[in-house]
Amino acid sequence: MNSKTLRAVTATGILSFAGIVVETAMNVAFPTLMRDFHVSTSAVQWLTTGYLLVLALVIPTSSFLKRSFKTKSLFIISNLFFILGTVAAMLAPSFAIILLGRLIQGIGTGIALPLMFNIIVEQVPISKTGTVMGFANLIIAIAPAVGPTMGGFIVKMFGWRVIFLVLLPLLVISLILGMTSITQKSAIEHLKFDFVSWIILAIAFSSLVFATNQASISGWLDWRVIVLLLVSGLAILGFYKYSKKPQHPLIRTNVLLNWRFDLSTIALMISQFSILGTSFLLPNFAQLSLHQNAFVAGLLLLPGTTLGIFLSLLGGKMYDVLGARKPIMLGFSLYAIATLLFSIFMPQMTIWMIIIFFAIAIMGQAFSSGNTMTSGLHQVEDQFSTDANAVLNTVQQLAGALGTSIVATIVAEHQNAAHRIALGTMTGVRTAFCLLFILQLIALLFTFLVTQKSAKKNKR
C-alpha cells in the first residue's frame, strides 16, 4: 500500500470523523439551544433526527455514485457540502438555519462515509485490509464517545457555536489531503439512476427514523410507532422485490442472498447499536443517578476512548495475522463481560467502576466492529463490494439511531414507574445493559457461524 492511498483514507476518514463527532457533540448542547432559540425538546431533537434521515437517504446511493462518478469529484463535493453546512450552522441566526446546516452536513457525511470504505476495498492489498479497516473503523467506533466529552467542554467554556468552528480547520486539512492523494482506479459506468428504488427506500428509512423519534417520546407500543414500523417493513420488502427488475438497481440485492454476509451485517448492527446505546446510557446515569455535571459525565468516557484508539489498530492487525474469528469473538466476548458487569454492579456503581467497565467495552468494540465489517465485505465477490459497502454503512446509521432510541425508551419507562428519578434511571440503565448483554451473545453466535471454514474471496 502506497502513501497516497493512506492519505486518501485519512482524508475521507477526517471528514467522516467530523460528521460523527458533531452528531454526538450537539446532543450535549440541546438544553442551551432550547434556551437560545426558544424551541421545545421535540423540535431540537430534529438536529439529530433530520441529520440521521439525510444519511439514511444518501448512503444507499453510494454504490451508484461510486460507479458513475470519479472518486475525487465525489470527495470534493462531500467536503464542500460539509463546509457549507458547518458555516451555516455556526452563524445561524435562527433554529431553522442551524437545522438546514445540519441537513447539508448530512449530505456531506452520507457521501464521504461509504467512500472511505470503497477506497479501502478497491485500493488496499488484501493482506493489509484488516489493519486499514481497523484505522477506518476507529473513526466510527471512537467518535461517538469523543463527541459528548468535546461538546460538554466547548459548551461550558466557549458556547455551542465553537463546536462548528473547531471543525473548519479539520475540514480544510481533509480537503487538501484528498485533492492531492485520491486517484481513480475503476472505470466510470454510464448508469441510469433508479428513482423508484430510491423513493421506496426513502419511505422505508423515513418511516423508521420517525418511528424511533416518536418512540423516544411515547414508547414503542404507541399506535403511531407501530404504523410507522409496519410501513417501514413493507417498504423494505417492496424494495427487495422491486430491485430485481431494473437493469441497474440502486443496490444489487443479490448481495443479500449470501447468508454469511447477512449474519455479518446483523453482528455489525449489534456492534453499532451497543456502542451508541452505551454512550447514551453512561452520561445520563452519571448525571441523573450520581449527580455529576455534563462535563464530568462526558469525561468519564475519555479513558476508554483513548484506549480504543490504540486497540482498533491492533484489532485490524490481528485480523490480517490471525483471520476473522479470534479478534471478532474476543471483541464481542469483552463487550459481553462489560455489559454483564454493568448489569450486576449497577446499584453499587461508582465513577471508577464506570471508567473501568467502559474501557472493557471499548476494548471489545475495538476488536469487533471494524473486523466484523471487514469480514462481511470479504464474504462477497468483488463485483458486489460497493453494494455490500452501501448496505453495511446504511445499517450502521440505522442501528445507531435505534440503539439510542430503544435504550432511551427503556430508561424513560423505568423513570416514570419510579418515585425518584435517580432510582428510575439506575434500574432503567441496568435493564438496558441486560439487553445489550443478550445482543452480544447473539453476535458471538453469528460470528462463530460466519467464520466456520470461511475463506476470503477477494483476489486483489
PDB file of N, CA, C and O in Angstrom, residues 22-46:
ATOM      1  N   VAL A  22     -19.666  15.679  15.439  1.00  0.00           N
ATOM      2  CA  VAL A  22     -20.602  16.784  15.607  1.00  0.00           C
ATOM      3  C   VAL A  22     -22.003  16.272  15.935  1.00  0.00           C
ATOM      4  O   VAL A  22     -22.765  16.915  16.664  1.00  0.00           O
ATOM      5  N   GLU A  23     -22.328  15.077  15.434  1.00  0.00           N
ATOM      6  CA  GLU A  23     -23.632  14.482  15.732  1.00  0.00           C
ATOM      7  C   GLU A  23     -23.786  14.240  17.233  1.00  0.00           C
ATOM      8  O   GLU A  23     -24.813  14.577  17.831  1.00  0.00           O
ATOM      9  N   THR A  24     -22.761  13.657  17.862  1.00  0.00           N
ATOM     10  CA  THR A  24     -22.856  13.339  19.286  1.00  0.00           C
ATOM     11  C   THR A  24     -22.550  14.551  20.167  1.00  0.00           C
ATOM     12  O   THR A  24     -23.096  14.677  21.267  1.00  0.00           O
ATOM     13  N   ALA A  25     -21.673  15.446  19.691  1.00  0.00           N
ATOM     14  CA  ALA A  25     -21.347  16.640  20.473  1.00  0.00           C
ATOM     15  C   ALA A  25     -22.552  17.560  20.616  1.00  0.00           C
ATOM     16  O   ALA A  25     -22.748  18.199  21.659  1.00  0.00           O
ATOM     17  N   MET A  26     -23.386  17.625  19.582  1.00  0.00           N
ATOM     18  CA  MET A  26     -24.538  18.525  19.622  1.00  0.00           C
ATOM     19  C   MET A  26     -25.577  18.088  20.653  1.00  0.00           C
ATOM     20  O   MET A  26     -26.345  18.920  21.155  1.00  0.00           O
ATOM     21  N   ASN A  27     -25.601  16.780  20.986  1.00  0.00           N
ATOM     22  CA  ASN A  27     -26.564  16.319  21.982  1.00  0.00           C
ATOM     23  C   ASN A  27     -26.387  17.034  23.314  1.00  0.00           C
ATOM     24  O   ASN A  27     -27.355  17.318  24.017  1.00  0.00           O
ATOM     25  N   VAL A  28     -25.133  17.320  23.672  1.00  0.00           N
ATOM     26  CA  VAL A  28     -24.838  17.999  24.930  1.00  0.00           C
ATOM     27  C   VAL A  28     -25.341  19.442  24.888  1.00  0.00           C
ATOM     28  O   VAL A  28     -25.686  20.023  25.933  1.00  0.00           O
ATOM     29  N   ALA A  29     -25.404  20.008  23.692  1.00  0.00           N
ATOM     30  CA  ALA A  29     -25.781  21.425  23.550  1.00  0.00           C
ATOM     31  C   ALA A  29     -27.284  21.636  23.451  1.00  0.00           C
ATOM     32  O   ALA A  29     -27.740  22.789  23.393  1.00  0.00           O
ATOM     33  N   PHE A  30     -28.075  20.577  23.446  1.00  0.00           N
ATOM     34  CA  PHE A  30     -29.516  20.723  23.255  1.00  0.00           C
ATOM     35  C   PHE A  30     -30.176  21.661  24.270  1.00  0.00           C
ATOM     36  O   PHE A  30     -30.975  22.536  23.889  1.00  0.00           O
ATOM     37  N   PRO A  31     -29.910  21.532  25.568  1.00  0.00           N
ATOM     38  CA  PRO A  31     -30.549  22.450  26.527  1.00  0.00           C
ATOM     39  C   PRO A  31     -30.221  23.921  26.239  1.00  0.00           C
ATOM     40  O   PRO A  31     -31.088  24.795  26.355  1.00  0.00           O
ATOM     41  N   THR A  32     -28.963  24.183  25.863  1.00  0.00           N
ATOM     42  CA  THR A  32     -28.561  25.560  25.545  1.00  0.00           C
ATOM     43  C   THR A  32     -29.275  26.061  24.299  1.00  0.00           C
ATOM     44  O   THR A  32     -29.748  27.216  24.256  1.00  0.00           O
ATOM     45  N   LEU A  33     -29.384  25.220  23.279  1.00  0.00           N
ATOM     46  CA  LEU A  33     -30.071  25.613  22.047  1.00  0.00           C
ATOM     47  C   LEU A  33     -31.552  25.879  22.302  1.00  0.00           C
ATOM     48  O   LEU A  33     -32.142  26.791  21.701  1.00  0.00           O
ATOM     49  N   MET A  34     -32.147  25.086  23.177  1.00  0.00           N
ATOM     50  CA  MET A  34     -33.560  25.290  23.518  1.00  0.00           C
ATOM     51  C   MET A  34     -33.773  26.665  24.141  1.00  0.00           C
ATOM     52  O   MET A  34     -34.759  27.357  23.838  1.00  0.00           O
ATOM     53  N   ARG A  35     -32.840  27.074  24.997  1.00  0.00           N
ATOM     54  CA  ARG A  35     -32.947  28.403  25.614  1.00  0.00           C
ATOM     55  C   ARG A  35     -32.664  29.514  24.608  1.00  0.00           C
ATOM     56  O   ARG A  35     -33.376  30.524  24.560  1.00  0.00           O
ATOM     57  N   ASP A  36     -31.621  29.337  23.785  1.00  0.00           N
ATOM     58  CA  ASP A  36     -31.219  30.396  22.854  1.00  0.00           C
ATOM     59  C   ASP A  36     -32.261  30.637  21.767  1.00  0.00           C
ATOM     60  O   ASP A  36     -32.489  31.786  21.354  1.00  0.00           O
ATOM     61  N   PHE A  37     -32.889  29.555  21.277  1.00  0.00           N
ATOM     62  CA  PHE A  37     -33.813  29.691  20.149  1.00  0.00           C
ATOM     63  C   PHE A  37     -35.274  29.504  20.551  1.00  0.00           C
ATOM     64  O   PHE A  37     -36.159  29.539  19.687  1.00  0.00           O
ATOM     65  N   HIS A  38     -35.512  29.295  21.852  1.00  0.00           N
ATOM     66  CA  HIS A  38     -36.887  29.165  22.382  1.00  0.00           C
ATOM     67  C   HIS A  38     -37.658  28.058  21.651  1.00  0.00           C
ATOM     68  O   HIS A  38     -38.766  28.265  21.153  1.00  0.00           O
ATOM     69  N   VAL A  39     -37.046  26.872  21.596  1.00  0.00           N
ATOM     70  CA  VAL A  39     -37.692  25.724  20.958  1.00  0.00           C
ATOM     71  C   VAL A  39     -37.862  24.611  21.985  1.00  0.00           C
ATOM     72  O   VAL A  39     -37.203  24.590  23.023  1.00  0.00           O
ATOM     73  N   SER A  40     -38.763  23.677  21.667  1.00  0.00           N
ATOM     74  CA  SER A  40     -39.064  22.574  22.578  1.00  0.00           C
ATOM     75  C   SER A  40     -38.071  21.427  22.406  1.00  0.00           C
ATOM     76  O   SER A  40     -37.272  21.405  21.464  1.00  0.00           O
ATOM     77  N   THR A  41     -38.171  20.458  23.309  1.00  0.00           N
ATOM     78  CA  THR A  41     -37.322  19.274  23.215  1.00  0.00           C
ATOM     79  C   THR A  41     -37.575  18.511  21.920  1.00  0.00           C
ATOM     80  O   THR A  41     -36.640  18.065  21.243  1.00  0.00           O
ATOM     81  N   SER A  42     -38.847  18.340  21.564  1.00  0.00           N
ATOM     82  CA  SER A  42     -39.179  17.609  20.339  1.00  0.00           C
ATOM     83  C   SER A  42     -38.646  18.326  19.105  1.00  0.00           C
ATOM     84  O   SER A  42     -38.261  17.681  18.121  1.00  0.00           O
ATOM     85  N   ALA A  43     -38.605  19.658  19.143  1.00  0.00           N
ATOM     86  CA  ALA A  43     -38.083  20.413  17.995  1.00  0.00           C
ATOM     87  C   ALA A  43     -36.567  20.293  17.894  1.00  0.00           C
ATOM     88  O   ALA A  43     -36.021  20.046  16.809  1.00  0.00           O
ATOM     89  N   VAL A  44     -35.867  20.446  19.011  1.00  0.00           N
ATOM     90  CA  VAL A  44     -34.408  20.422  18.972  1.00  0.00           C
ATOM     91  C   VAL A  44     -33.896  19.035  18.594  1.00  0.00           C
ATOM     92  O   VAL A  44     -32.805  18.897  18.018  1.00  0.00           O
ATOM     93  N   GLN A  45     -34.687  17.987  18.880  1.00  0.00           N
ATOM     94  CA  GLN A  45     -34.290  16.625  18.520  1.00  0.00           C
ATOM     95  C   GLN A  45     -34.114  16.454  17.017  1.00  0.00           C
ATOM     96  O   GLN A  45     -33.401  15.556  16.564  1.00  0.00           O
ATOM     97  N   TRP A  46     -34.744  17.331  16.237  1.00  0.00           N
ATOM     98  CA  TRP A  46     -34.637  17.216  14.780  1.00  0.00           C
ATOM     99  C   TRP A  46     -33.226  17.515  14.277  1.00  0.00           C
ATOM    100  O   TRP A  46     -32.882  17.175  13.144  1.00  0.00           O
TER     101      TRP A  46
END
